[in-house]
Short mmCIF file of C-alpha atoms in Angstrom, two decimals:
data_model
loop_
_atom_site.label_atom_id
_atom_site.label_comp_id
_atom_site.label_asym_id
_atom_site.label_seq_id
_atom_site.Cartn_x
_atom_site.Cartn_y
_atom_site.Cartn_z
CA MET A 1 -0.55 -33.09 -43.49
CA ARG A 2 2.62 -31.86 -42.07
CA PRO A 3 1.76 -28.68 -42.65
CA LEU A 4 -0.98 -28.78 -39.68
CA ALA A 5 1.37 -30.38 -37.63
CA THR A 6 4.15 -27.60 -38.15
CA LEU A 7 2.10 -25.23 -37.19
CA LEU A 8 0.78 -26.68 -34.32
CA PHE A 9 4.00 -27.64 -32.69
CA ALA A 10 4.93 -23.33 -33.97
CA GLY A 11 1.60 -22.39 -31.97
CA LEU A 12 2.77 -24.99 -28.84
CA PHE A 13 6.58 -24.04 -28.51
CA ALA A 14 5.41 -20.54 -29.12
CA SER A 15 3.40 -20.29 -25.30
CA ALA A 16 5.43 -22.26 -23.47
CA LEU A 17 8.00 -19.53 -24.73
CA SER A 18 6.22 -16.82 -23.48
CA ALA A 19 5.05 -18.59 -19.93
CA THR A 20 8.52 -18.06 -19.45
CA ALA A 21 8.80 -15.46 -20.83
CA CYS A 22 6.79 -14.28 -18.40
CA GLY A 23 6.80 -16.55 -15.89
CA THR A 24 3.92 -17.31 -12.81
CA PRO A 25 4.03 -14.59 -10.71
CA ALA A 26 5.49 -14.92 -7.04
CA ASP A 27 3.96 -15.46 -3.48
CA LEU A 28 3.76 -12.71 -2.57
CA LYS A 29 3.30 -13.58 1.49
CA GLN A 30 6.71 -15.95 1.36
CA THR A 31 8.84 -13.63 -1.31
CA THR A 32 8.15 -10.44 0.70
CA ARG A 33 7.86 -8.52 3.67
CA ILE A 34 7.27 -4.96 5.12
CA THR A 35 9.87 -3.57 6.40
CA ASP A 36 11.14 0.02 8.04
CA VAL A 37 7.11 1.12 9.37
CA SER A 38 6.80 4.49 10.84
CA SER A 39 2.79 6.18 11.04
CA GLY A 40 1.51 9.04 12.28
CA TRP A 41 -0.90 12.20 11.92
CA PHE A 42 0.50 14.02 8.78
CA ASP A 43 -0.72 17.67 9.33
CA ALA A 44 -1.86 18.80 5.86
CA GLY A 45 -2.11 22.60 6.68
CA ILE A 46 -4.81 25.04 7.11
CA GLN A 47 -7.30 24.34 4.28
CA ALA A 48 -9.36 27.31 3.39
CA ASP A 49 -12.27 27.06 6.17
CA GLY A 50 -9.19 28.97 8.00
CA LYS A 51 -8.95 25.37 10.25
CA ASN A 52 -5.96 22.26 10.75
CA LYS A 53 -6.07 19.01 8.72
CA LEU A 54 -4.38 15.93 10.40
CA VAL A 55 -4.55 13.11 7.24
CA PRO A 56 -2.94 9.49 8.60
CA SER A 57 0.27 8.53 6.51
CA LEU A 58 2.41 5.88 6.50
CA THR A 59 5.58 4.96 5.21
CA PHE A 60 7.07 1.47 5.02
CA ARG A 61 10.00 -0.07 2.46
CA ILE A 62 8.84 -3.36 0.75
CA VAL A 63 12.05 -6.21 1.51
CA LYS A 64 12.16 -9.22 -0.86
CA ASN A 65 14.33 -12.58 -0.61
CA PRO A 66 17.01 -12.48 -2.38
CA GLY A 67 16.43 -14.21 -5.96
CA THR A 68 13.32 -13.41 -6.45
CA SER A 69 12.13 -12.75 -9.99
CA LEU A 70 10.57 -9.27 -8.59
CA SER A 71 10.63 -5.87 -10.79
CA THR A 72 7.28 -3.76 -9.52
CA LEU A 73 4.55 -4.29 -7.79
CA SER A 74 1.71 -2.55 -7.00
CA LEU A 75 -0.04 -1.74 -4.92
CA ASN A 76 -3.53 -0.29 -2.35
CA VAL A 77 -3.81 0.89 0.49
CA VAL A 78 -6.83 0.66 2.35
CA PHE A 79 -7.41 3.05 5.85
CA ARG A 80 -10.44 2.50 8.01
CA LYS A 81 -11.88 4.14 11.35
CA ALA A 82 -10.38 1.44 13.49
CA GLY A 83 -12.99 -1.70 14.01
CA GLU A 84 -14.55 -1.23 11.59
CA GLN A 85 -14.91 -2.86 7.93
CA GLU A 86 -16.03 0.01 5.50
CA HIS A 87 -13.57 1.99 4.14
CA ALA A 88 -12.33 5.73 4.38
CA ASP A 89 -10.20 5.78 1.69
CA ASP A 90 -7.95 3.80 -0.42
CA VAL A 91 -4.70 5.21 -1.41
CA PHE A 92 -3.58 3.49 -5.27
CA LEU A 93 0.04 2.63 -6.78
CA GLN A 94 0.16 1.74 -9.94
CA THR A 95 4.04 0.90 -10.22
CA VAL A 96 6.64 0.60 -6.55
CA GLU A 97 9.98 -0.27 -8.40
CA PHE A 98 13.32 -2.68 -6.12
CA GLU A 99 16.32 -0.79 -6.03
CA GLY A 100 18.15 -4.36 -6.10
CA ASP A 101 16.01 -6.18 -2.89
CA ALA A 102 14.72 -3.22 -1.02
CA THR A 103 12.24 -0.47 -2.57
CA ALA A 104 12.79 3.38 -1.50
CA PRO A 105 11.07 4.58 2.07
CA ILE A 106 6.94 4.59 0.16
CA VAL A 107 4.96 7.18 1.88
CA VAL A 108 1.19 6.76 1.34
CA ARG A 109 -1.16 9.72 2.79
CA SER A 110 -4.79 9.95 3.23
CA GLY A 111 -7.37 12.14 1.88
CA TYR A 112 -9.28 11.80 4.56
CA GLY A 113 -8.76 13.12 7.74
CA TYR A 114 -10.34 15.49 10.53
CA THR A 115 -10.62 19.07 10.87
CA GLY A 116 -10.16 21.71 13.68
CA GLU A 117 -9.73 24.76 15.08
CA GLN A 118 -7.77 23.34 17.35
CA SER A 119 -3.31 23.20 17.76
CA ARG A 120 -2.81 19.72 16.09
CA ALA A 121 -2.04 18.25 19.18
CA GLU A 122 -4.90 18.90 20.95
CA MET A 123 -7.22 17.62 17.38
CA LEU A 124 -5.69 14.23 18.20
CA LYS A 125 -6.86 14.49 22.01
CA HIS A 126 -10.55 15.43 20.65
CA SER A 127 -13.89 12.77 22.21
CA ASP A 128 -14.54 13.05 18.34
CA PHE A 129 -11.63 11.87 17.51
CA ARG A 130 -11.43 7.60 15.84
CA ASP A 131 -8.31 6.51 15.72
CA MET A 132 -7.75 4.55 12.10
CA GLU A 133 -5.52 1.30 10.86
CA ALA A 134 -4.21 0.33 7.36
CA GLN A 135 -4.18 -1.98 5.46
CA VAL A 136 -1.58 -2.88 2.80
CA PHE A 137 -2.15 -4.59 -0.52
CA ALA A 138 -0.19 -6.06 -3.26
CA LYS A 139 -0.04 -7.50 -6.49
CA GLN A 140 2.70 -9.05 -9.27
CA SER A 141 0.93 -8.30 -12.83
CA SER A 142 -2.19 -9.90 -12.96
CA SER A 143 -2.31 -11.71 -10.47
CA GLN A 144 -4.68 -11.09 -7.70
CA TRP A 145 -4.04 -8.70 -4.37
CA VAL A 146 -2.68 -10.15 -1.20
CA ALA A 147 -2.82 -8.37 2.04
CA LEU A 148 0.66 -7.82 3.27
CA HIS A 149 0.44 -6.13 6.74
CA ASP A 150 -1.89 -4.32 9.06
CA VAL A 151 -0.71 -0.55 10.98
CA LYS A 152 -2.29 0.64 14.07
CA ILE A 153 -1.93 4.10 12.99
CA ASP A 154 0.06 5.99 15.90
CA ARG A 155 -1.72 9.06 17.08
CA GLN A 156 0.86 10.82 16.97
CA VAL A 157 1.32 14.54 14.61
CA ILE A 158 3.95 14.09 11.65
CA VAL A 159 5.40 17.26 9.85
CA ARG A 160 7.14 14.83 6.36
#
């Protein structure tokens, strides 16, 4: 019977050690925040058909509370037409690393956008142009996705 007890103890010890090493995922709503947010419509250039293309672009940083044990996150940025629930595009970033307590600036651009023969500034004023919104979701390892930030994409042309 003694070997069985030893095996059970060893199994429990390994489980406890594994749980301690992995830790519980941080509460991202409480331990992180989005800062330095800017948005606009990126000039994606002239397309094969000769038309100009603009795509929604979002730049931001993620800052974590000091002492938070968090080295990387996965992000999913959902782009929607303003007032709609259907996704126009999703951009997934597998690994975003922290440099100290913050990430480097993160630039996310949708593949979805608008094309037109007019100038970029005129495209933003066109009657068919629809504003876009973005929602940033994050998760740590195998935890659930958490909505961190909602942004209305500014109606301005950006070139970088």
